[in-house]
Amino acid sequence: MFLCEKCFEHKPRIISKRNKDNSASCSHPAMHDFEDNKCLVHILRETTVKYSKIRPFHVQCQLDLCRHEVRYGCSRDDECFYAHSLVELKVWIMQNETGISHEAIVQESKKYWQNMESNALGAQIISNQAKHGSLNLKMKFVCAQCWRNGQVSEPDKNKKYCSAKARHQWTKDRRVVLVMSNERKKWMTIRPLPTKKQVPLQFDVSRPLKSGLGGGVYFAWGGVIPLFGDRKHTKRPWFFIQHGTGKGEGYEQ
């Protein structure tokens, strides 16, 4: 990536990118001219972040590492004709063979990391689906007050009020999640994932309910959950929120 060279060479070093509001200057308050002072910098992120400046290649550059820089630091700095890092040497060799510019290197680097991120995201989604399965449930948000009154009211276009005549406010604490499975063609409510206590490694139906006790409610990790026939309707969405999306984004689908 490109950084401001004046800020980069400052003691102590200052990391200044291109100003987002004014692309002609750097992001530092000194506002150096970015085009005249930009330098190519390689960033290595491990336990710490290491910045390596890559100087422009010219015919006098020697395609070898500077022995002084490797041992104790080169006193000639930019006047030295030898590479001061392995990354700089590789870039010089590539420029010598292909004539590629620093701008083209930055563009290719951006494309590479964008492809890497998209591939990693796609692999993660496929892995989660293969590992945890899909909910295979229809979900939607409805107004909690209307639902208590026996109505099913979804939000309006602006998502500020519900679509009922009463126009209840549409906020997180005034809405509920309804789910409907392919087996049971009926909308049922789902409580939010418990977060006050430590999230368990897995969810399961409590022992009293498994043995046929418990009446109209059953208990799971200290929470009282209404019993609406199919116990999987609560267990599966909780498991999906914890392992699938992590934050319950699947509710909007």
Short mmCIF file of N, CA and C in Angstrom, two decimals, residues 3-145:
data_model
loop_
_atom_site.label_atom_id
_atom_site.label_comp_id
_atom_site.label_asym_id
_atom_site.label_seq_id
_atom_site.Cartn_x
_atom_site.Cartn_y
_atom_site.Cartn_z
N LEU A 3 1.89 4.95 1.48
CA LEU A 3 1.85 5.80 2.66
C LEU A 3 2.60 7.08 2.36
N CYS A 4 2.40 8.08 3.22
CA CYS A 4 3.12 9.35 3.08
C CYS A 4 4.57 9.13 3.51
N GLU A 5 5.53 9.42 2.61
CA GLU A 5 6.94 9.17 2.90
C GLU A 5 7.49 10.12 3.96
N LYS A 6 7.05 11.36 3.95
CA LYS A 6 7.53 12.32 4.95
C LYS A 6 7.13 11.88 6.36
N CYS A 7 5.90 11.41 6.50
CA CYS A 7 5.46 10.92 7.80
C CYS A 7 6.15 9.61 8.15
N PHE A 8 6.38 8.77 7.15
CA PHE A 8 7.00 7.46 7.39
C PHE A 8 8.45 7.61 7.84
N GLU A 9 9.16 8.61 7.30
CA GLU A 9 10.56 8.83 7.65
C GLU A 9 10.71 9.69 8.90
N HIS A 10 9.61 10.17 9.43
CA HIS A 10 9.67 11.01 10.62
C HIS A 10 10.12 10.20 11.83
N LYS A 11 10.79 10.84 12.78
CA LYS A 11 11.20 10.19 14.03
C LYS A 11 10.41 10.81 15.19
N PRO A 12 9.52 10.06 15.85
CA PRO A 12 9.14 8.66 15.60
C PRO A 12 8.30 8.52 14.33
N ARG A 13 8.23 7.32 13.83
CA ARG A 13 7.53 7.05 12.58
C ARG A 13 6.04 7.32 12.72
N ILE A 14 5.47 7.94 11.68
CA ILE A 14 4.03 8.22 11.63
C ILE A 14 3.45 7.51 10.42
N ILE A 15 2.38 6.77 10.62
CA ILE A 15 1.72 6.06 9.52
C ILE A 15 0.55 6.91 9.03
N SER A 16 0.71 7.47 7.84
CA SER A 16 -0.32 8.35 7.28
C SER A 16 -0.71 7.85 5.90
N LYS A 17 -1.99 7.55 5.74
CA LYS A 17 -2.52 7.13 4.45
C LYS A 17 -3.05 8.35 3.70
N ARG A 18 -3.66 8.11 2.56
CA ARG A 18 -4.28 9.19 1.81
C ARG A 18 -5.50 9.71 2.56
N ASN A 19 -5.65 11.01 2.62
CA ASN A 19 -6.77 11.63 3.32
C ASN A 19 -8.08 11.29 2.61
N LYS A 20 -9.04 10.75 3.37
CA LYS A 20 -10.32 10.36 2.77
C LYS A 20 -11.13 11.57 2.32
N ASP A 21 -11.01 12.68 3.06
CA ASP A 21 -11.78 13.89 2.71
C ASP A 21 -11.09 14.72 1.63
N ASN A 22 -9.76 14.67 1.62
CA ASN A 22 -9.00 15.42 0.62
C ASN A 22 -7.94 14.49 0.05
N SER A 23 -8.21 13.88 -1.09
CA SER A 23 -7.33 12.86 -1.65
C SER A 23 -5.97 13.41 -2.07
N ALA A 24 -5.80 14.72 -2.15
CA ALA A 24 -4.53 15.29 -2.58
C ALA A 24 -3.50 15.33 -1.46
N SER A 25 -3.92 15.15 -0.21
CA SER A 25 -3.01 15.25 0.93
C SER A 25 -3.06 13.98 1.75
N CYS A 26 -2.11 13.87 2.69
CA CYS A 26 -2.08 12.71 3.58
C CYS A 26 -3.01 12.97 4.77
N SER A 27 -3.22 11.93 5.57
CA SER A 27 -4.16 12.03 6.68
C SER A 27 -3.58 12.72 7.91
N HIS A 28 -2.29 13.03 7.91
CA HIS A 28 -1.67 13.73 9.05
C HIS A 28 -2.10 15.19 9.05
N PRO A 29 -2.19 15.82 10.23
CA PRO A 29 -2.56 17.26 10.27
C PRO A 29 -1.66 18.15 9.44
N ALA A 30 -0.40 17.73 9.20
CA ALA A 30 0.49 18.54 8.36
C ALA A 30 0.03 18.57 6.91
N MET A 31 -0.77 17.57 6.50
CA MET A 31 -1.36 17.51 5.17
C MET A 31 -0.32 17.66 4.06
N HIS A 32 0.66 16.74 4.05
CA HIS A 32 1.65 16.73 2.98
C HIS A 32 0.99 16.34 1.66
N ASP A 33 1.56 16.82 0.57
CA ASP A 33 1.04 16.45 -0.75
C ASP A 33 1.28 14.96 -0.95
N PHE A 34 0.21 14.20 -1.09
CA PHE A 34 0.34 12.74 -1.10
C PHE A 34 1.00 12.23 -2.37
N GLU A 35 0.62 12.75 -3.52
CA GLU A 35 1.17 12.26 -4.78
C GLU A 35 2.67 12.49 -4.88
N ASP A 36 3.15 13.62 -4.35
CA ASP A 36 4.58 13.94 -4.42
C ASP A 36 5.39 13.19 -3.37
N ASN A 37 4.73 12.69 -2.33
CA ASN A 37 5.46 12.09 -1.21
C ASN A 37 5.04 10.66 -0.90
N LYS A 38 4.30 10.03 -1.79
CA LYS A 38 3.85 8.68 -1.49
C LYS A 38 4.98 7.68 -1.71
N CYS A 39 4.98 6.63 -0.90
CA CYS A 39 5.98 5.57 -1.02
C CYS A 39 5.29 4.23 -0.84
N LEU A 40 5.81 3.22 -1.52
CA LEU A 40 5.25 1.88 -1.43
C LEU A 40 5.76 1.21 -0.15
N VAL A 41 4.83 0.63 0.63
CA VAL A 41 5.19 0.01 1.90
C VAL A 41 4.55 -1.37 1.98
N HIS A 42 5.34 -2.34 2.38
CA HIS A 42 4.84 -3.70 2.60
C HIS A 42 4.52 -3.86 4.08
N ILE A 43 3.34 -4.42 4.37
CA ILE A 43 2.89 -4.59 5.76
C ILE A 43 2.84 -6.07 6.07
N LEU A 44 3.53 -6.47 7.12
CA LEU A 44 3.53 -7.86 7.59
C LEU A 44 2.88 -7.90 8.96
N ARG A 45 1.73 -8.59 9.04
CA ARG A 45 1.00 -8.70 10.30
C ARG A 45 1.18 -10.09 10.89
N GLU A 46 1.89 -10.16 11.99
CA GLU A 46 2.05 -11.40 12.74
C GLU A 46 1.67 -11.11 14.18
N THR A 47 2.57 -11.38 15.14
CA THR A 47 2.31 -10.96 16.52
C THR A 47 2.39 -9.45 16.64
N THR A 48 3.21 -8.85 15.81
CA THR A 48 3.30 -7.39 15.70
C THR A 48 3.17 -7.00 14.23
N VAL A 49 2.98 -5.72 13.98
CA VAL A 49 2.86 -5.21 12.62
C VAL A 49 4.20 -4.59 12.21
N LYS A 50 4.74 -5.07 11.10
CA LYS A 50 6.03 -4.58 10.61
C LYS A 50 5.84 -3.91 9.26
N TYR A 51 6.36 -2.67 9.14
CA TYR A 51 6.28 -1.90 7.90
C TYR A 51 7.65 -1.90 7.23
N SER A 52 7.69 -2.23 5.94
CA SER A 52 8.94 -2.24 5.17
C SER A 52 8.78 -1.35 3.95
N LYS A 53 9.58 -0.31 3.90
CA LYS A 53 9.53 0.61 2.76
C LYS A 53 10.19 -0.02 1.54
N ILE A 54 9.57 0.16 0.37
CA ILE A 54 10.12 -0.36 -0.88
C ILE A 54 10.46 0.84 -1.77
N ARG A 55 11.74 1.06 -1.97
CA ARG A 55 12.19 2.21 -2.76
C ARG A 55 12.01 1.96 -4.26
N PRO A 56 11.91 3.01 -5.03
CA PRO A 56 11.75 2.83 -6.49
C PRO A 56 13.00 2.16 -7.10
N PHE A 57 12.76 1.34 -8.10
CA PHE A 57 13.86 0.63 -8.77
C PHE A 57 14.40 1.49 -9.91
N HIS A 58 15.73 1.51 -10.04
CA HIS A 58 16.36 2.20 -11.18
C HIS A 58 17.56 1.37 -11.63
N VAL A 59 18.22 1.81 -12.71
CA VAL A 59 19.26 0.99 -13.34
C VAL A 59 20.46 0.79 -12.44
N GLN A 60 20.71 1.67 -11.49
CA GLN A 60 21.86 1.54 -10.61
C GLN A 60 21.61 0.58 -9.44
N CYS A 61 20.36 0.16 -9.25
CA CYS A 61 20.03 -0.73 -8.14
C CYS A 61 20.68 -2.11 -8.37
N GLN A 62 21.24 -2.66 -7.29
CA GLN A 62 21.87 -3.97 -7.33
C GLN A 62 20.89 -5.01 -6.79
N LEU A 63 20.72 -6.10 -7.54
CA LEU A 63 19.75 -7.12 -7.15
C LEU A 63 20.37 -8.07 -6.12
N ASP A 64 20.63 -7.49 -4.95
CA ASP A 64 21.21 -8.25 -3.84
C ASP A 64 20.90 -7.50 -2.54
N LEU A 65 20.97 -8.21 -1.42
CA LEU A 65 20.69 -7.59 -0.12
C LEU A 65 21.91 -6.82 0.36
N CYS A 66 21.65 -5.71 1.04
CA CYS A 66 22.72 -4.91 1.63
C CYS A 66 23.22 -5.61 2.90
N ARG A 67 24.51 -5.95 2.94
CA ARG A 67 25.06 -6.67 4.09
C ARG A 67 25.10 -5.81 5.34
N HIS A 68 25.21 -4.50 5.16
CA HIS A 68 25.21 -3.60 6.32
C HIS A 68 23.81 -3.52 6.94
N GLU A 69 22.79 -3.44 6.08
CA GLU A 69 21.41 -3.36 6.58
C GLU A 69 21.03 -4.64 7.31
N VAL A 70 21.49 -5.78 6.81
CA VAL A 70 21.15 -7.06 7.44
C VAL A 70 21.80 -7.18 8.82
N ARG A 71 23.03 -6.65 8.98
CA ARG A 71 23.76 -6.82 10.24
C ARG A 71 23.35 -5.79 11.29
N TYR A 72 23.57 -4.53 10.99
CA TYR A 72 23.36 -3.51 12.02
C TYR A 72 22.70 -2.24 11.49
N GLY A 73 22.24 -2.24 10.25
CA GLY A 73 21.56 -1.08 9.70
C GLY A 73 22.47 -0.29 8.79
N CYS A 74 21.96 0.08 7.63
CA CYS A 74 22.76 0.82 6.65
C CYS A 74 22.65 2.31 6.91
N SER A 75 23.80 2.99 6.95
CA SER A 75 23.81 4.43 7.22
C SER A 75 23.50 5.26 5.97
N ARG A 76 23.52 4.63 4.80
CA ARG A 76 23.28 5.38 3.56
C ARG A 76 21.80 5.56 3.26
N ASP A 77 20.96 4.77 3.91
CA ASP A 77 19.50 4.87 3.73
C ASP A 77 19.12 4.78 2.26
N ASP A 78 18.43 5.81 1.74
CA ASP A 78 17.92 5.76 0.36
C ASP A 78 19.02 5.87 -0.69
N GLU A 79 20.22 6.30 -0.30
CA GLU A 79 21.32 6.42 -1.26
C GLU A 79 22.00 5.09 -1.53
N CYS A 80 21.66 4.07 -0.75
CA CYS A 80 22.24 2.75 -0.94
C CYS A 80 21.60 2.08 -2.16
N PHE A 81 22.44 1.43 -2.99
CA PHE A 81 21.94 0.78 -4.20
C PHE A 81 21.52 -0.66 -3.97
N TYR A 82 21.70 -1.18 -2.77
CA TYR A 82 21.34 -2.55 -2.46
C TYR A 82 20.00 -2.59 -1.72
N ALA A 83 19.30 -3.71 -1.87
CA ALA A 83 17.98 -3.86 -1.24
C ALA A 83 18.13 -3.95 0.28
N HIS A 84 17.22 -3.30 1.00
CA HIS A 84 17.28 -3.27 2.46
C HIS A 84 16.33 -4.26 3.11
N SER A 85 15.63 -5.06 2.31
CA SER A 85 14.76 -6.11 2.84
C SER A 85 14.55 -7.15 1.74
N LEU A 86 14.13 -8.33 2.14
CA LEU A 86 13.87 -9.39 1.17
C LEU A 86 12.69 -9.03 0.28
N VAL A 87 11.69 -8.35 0.85
CA VAL A 87 10.52 -7.93 0.07
C VAL A 87 10.94 -6.92 -1.00
N GLU A 88 11.78 -5.96 -0.61
CA GLU A 88 12.25 -4.95 -1.56
C GLU A 88 13.05 -5.62 -2.68
N LEU A 89 13.85 -6.60 -2.34
CA LEU A 89 14.64 -7.30 -3.35
C LEU A 89 13.73 -8.03 -4.34
N LYS A 90 12.69 -8.70 -3.85
CA LYS A 90 11.78 -9.42 -4.73
C LYS A 90 11.03 -8.46 -5.66
N VAL A 91 10.64 -7.29 -5.13
CA VAL A 91 9.94 -6.30 -5.96
C VAL A 91 10.89 -5.77 -7.03
N TRP A 92 12.15 -5.51 -6.67
CA TRP A 92 13.13 -5.03 -7.64
C TRP A 92 13.34 -6.06 -8.76
N ILE A 93 13.45 -7.33 -8.38
CA ILE A 93 13.65 -8.39 -9.39
C ILE A 93 12.44 -8.45 -10.32
N MET A 94 11.24 -8.33 -9.76
CA MET A 94 10.02 -8.37 -10.57
C MET A 94 9.95 -7.15 -11.50
N GLN A 95 10.32 -5.97 -10.99
CA GLN A 95 10.31 -4.77 -11.82
C GLN A 95 11.37 -4.86 -12.91
N ASN A 96 12.51 -5.44 -12.59
CA ASN A 96 13.58 -5.58 -13.58
C ASN A 96 13.18 -6.52 -14.71
N GLU A 97 12.39 -7.56 -14.39
CA GLU A 97 12.00 -8.55 -15.39
C GLU A 97 10.75 -8.14 -16.17
N THR A 98 9.82 -7.46 -15.52
CA THR A 98 8.53 -7.16 -16.15
C THR A 98 8.29 -5.68 -16.39
N GLY A 99 9.00 -4.81 -15.66
CA GLY A 99 8.77 -3.37 -15.79
C GLY A 99 7.49 -2.89 -15.12
N ILE A 100 6.91 -3.67 -14.22
CA ILE A 100 5.68 -3.29 -13.55
C ILE A 100 5.91 -2.10 -12.62
N SER A 101 4.92 -1.21 -12.52
CA SER A 101 5.04 -0.01 -11.69
C SER A 101 4.53 -0.30 -10.29
N HIS A 102 4.83 0.62 -9.36
CA HIS A 102 4.34 0.49 -7.99
C HIS A 102 2.82 0.55 -7.94
N GLU A 103 2.22 1.40 -8.76
CA GLU A 103 0.76 1.52 -8.79
C GLU A 103 0.12 0.20 -9.21
N ALA A 104 0.69 -0.46 -10.20
CA ALA A 104 0.15 -1.75 -10.66
C ALA A 104 0.33 -2.83 -9.60
N ILE A 105 1.43 -2.77 -8.85
CA ILE A 105 1.66 -3.73 -7.78
C ILE A 105 0.59 -3.58 -6.70
N VAL A 106 0.26 -2.34 -6.34
CA VAL A 106 -0.77 -2.10 -5.33
C VAL A 106 -2.12 -2.60 -5.80
N GLN A 107 -2.47 -2.36 -7.06
CA GLN A 107 -3.75 -2.82 -7.58
C GLN A 107 -3.83 -4.35 -7.59
N GLU A 108 -2.76 -5.01 -7.99
CA GLU A 108 -2.74 -6.48 -8.00
C GLU A 108 -2.83 -7.02 -6.58
N SER A 109 -2.19 -6.33 -5.65
CA SER A 109 -2.24 -6.76 -4.25
C SER A 109 -3.65 -6.65 -3.69
N LYS A 110 -4.36 -5.57 -4.03
CA LYS A 110 -5.74 -5.40 -3.57
C LYS A 110 -6.64 -6.50 -4.14
N LYS A 111 -6.48 -6.79 -5.43
CA LYS A 111 -7.29 -7.85 -6.05
C LYS A 111 -7.02 -9.20 -5.38
N TYR A 112 -5.76 -9.46 -5.09
CA TYR A 112 -5.39 -10.74 -4.48
C TYR A 112 -6.06 -10.91 -3.12
N TRP A 113 -5.97 -9.87 -2.27
CA TRP A 113 -6.53 -9.99 -0.91
C TRP A 113 -8.05 -9.98 -0.93
N GLN A 114 -8.66 -9.28 -1.87
CA GLN A 114 -10.11 -9.34 -2.00
C GLN A 114 -10.57 -10.74 -2.38
N ASN A 115 -9.85 -11.38 -3.30
CA ASN A 115 -10.19 -12.75 -3.67
C ASN A 115 -9.98 -13.71 -2.50
N MET A 116 -8.91 -13.49 -1.75
CA MET A 116 -8.62 -14.34 -0.60
C MET A 116 -9.72 -14.23 0.45
N GLU A 117 -10.18 -12.99 0.72
CA GLU A 117 -11.22 -12.78 1.72
C GLU A 117 -12.54 -13.39 1.27
N SER A 118 -12.89 -13.21 -0.02
CA SER A 118 -14.15 -13.76 -0.50
C SER A 118 -14.12 -15.29 -0.50
N ASN A 119 -12.97 -15.88 -0.87
CA ASN A 119 -12.85 -17.34 -0.85
C ASN A 119 -12.91 -17.87 0.57
N ALA A 120 -12.29 -17.16 1.51
CA ALA A 120 -12.30 -17.60 2.90
C ALA A 120 -13.71 -17.51 3.48
N LEU A 121 -14.44 -16.43 3.11
CA LEU A 121 -15.80 -16.28 3.59
C LEU A 121 -16.71 -17.37 3.04
N GLY A 122 -16.56 -17.65 1.73
CA GLY A 122 -17.36 -18.71 1.13
C GLY A 122 -17.07 -20.07 1.73
N ALA A 123 -15.78 -20.34 1.99
CA ALA A 123 -15.40 -21.62 2.60
C ALA A 123 -15.95 -21.74 4.01
N GLN A 124 -15.96 -20.61 4.74
CA GLN A 124 -16.48 -20.63 6.11
C GLN A 124 -17.99 -20.91 6.12
N ILE A 125 -18.72 -20.30 5.19
CA ILE A 125 -20.17 -20.51 5.12
C ILE A 125 -20.47 -21.97 4.78
N ILE A 126 -19.74 -22.51 3.80
CA ILE A 126 -19.95 -23.91 3.42
C ILE A 126 -19.60 -24.84 4.57
N SER A 127 -18.52 -24.51 5.28
CA SER A 127 -18.11 -25.33 6.42
C SER A 127 -19.16 -25.32 7.52
N ASN A 128 -19.70 -24.13 7.81
CA ASN A 128 -20.74 -24.03 8.84
C ASN A 128 -21.99 -24.81 8.45
N GLN A 129 -22.36 -24.71 7.17
CA GLN A 129 -23.54 -25.42 6.72
C GLN A 129 -23.33 -26.93 6.78
N ALA A 130 -22.13 -27.37 6.41
CA ALA A 130 -21.85 -28.80 6.44
C ALA A 130 -21.74 -29.32 7.87
N LYS A 131 -21.22 -28.47 8.77
CA LYS A 131 -20.99 -28.91 10.14
C LYS A 131 -22.26 -28.86 10.97
N HIS A 132 -23.00 -27.78 10.86
CA HIS A 132 -24.15 -27.57 11.73
C HIS A 132 -25.48 -27.76 11.02
N GLY A 133 -25.46 -27.88 9.70
CA GLY A 133 -26.71 -28.06 8.98
C GLY A 133 -27.46 -26.75 8.81
N SER A 134 -28.57 -26.80 8.15
CA SER A 134 -29.41 -25.63 7.93
C SER A 134 -30.65 -25.72 8.80
N LEU A 135 -31.17 -24.57 9.18
CA LEU A 135 -32.38 -24.56 10.01
C LEU A 135 -33.58 -25.13 9.28
N ASN A 136 -33.68 -24.84 7.99
CA ASN A 136 -34.83 -25.29 7.20
C ASN A 136 -36.13 -24.80 7.83
N LEU A 137 -36.12 -23.55 8.31
CA LEU A 137 -37.29 -22.93 8.93
C LEU A 137 -37.55 -21.58 8.28
N LYS A 138 -38.80 -21.21 8.17
CA LYS A 138 -39.16 -19.87 7.74
C LYS A 138 -39.21 -18.98 8.98
N MET A 139 -38.63 -17.79 8.89
CA MET A 139 -38.57 -16.89 10.04
C MET A 139 -38.98 -15.48 9.65
N LYS A 140 -39.53 -14.76 10.60
CA LYS A 140 -39.86 -13.36 10.38
C LYS A 140 -40.08 -12.66 11.72
N PHE A 141 -39.88 -11.35 11.73
CA PHE A 141 -40.16 -10.52 12.89
C PHE A 141 -41.60 -9.99 12.80
N VAL A 142 -42.29 -9.97 13.95
CA VAL A 142 -43.63 -9.37 14.02
C VAL A 142 -43.71 -8.52 15.27
N CYS A 143 -44.69 -7.64 15.31
CA CYS A 143 -44.92 -6.77 16.46
C CYS A 143 -45.37 -7.62 17.66
N ALA A 144 -44.65 -7.48 18.78
CA ALA A 144 -44.96 -8.30 19.96
C ALA A 144 -46.33 -7.96 20.53
N GLN A 145 -46.71 -6.68 20.55
CA GLN A 145 -48.00 -6.28 21.12
C GLN A 145 -49.15 -6.79 20.26
#
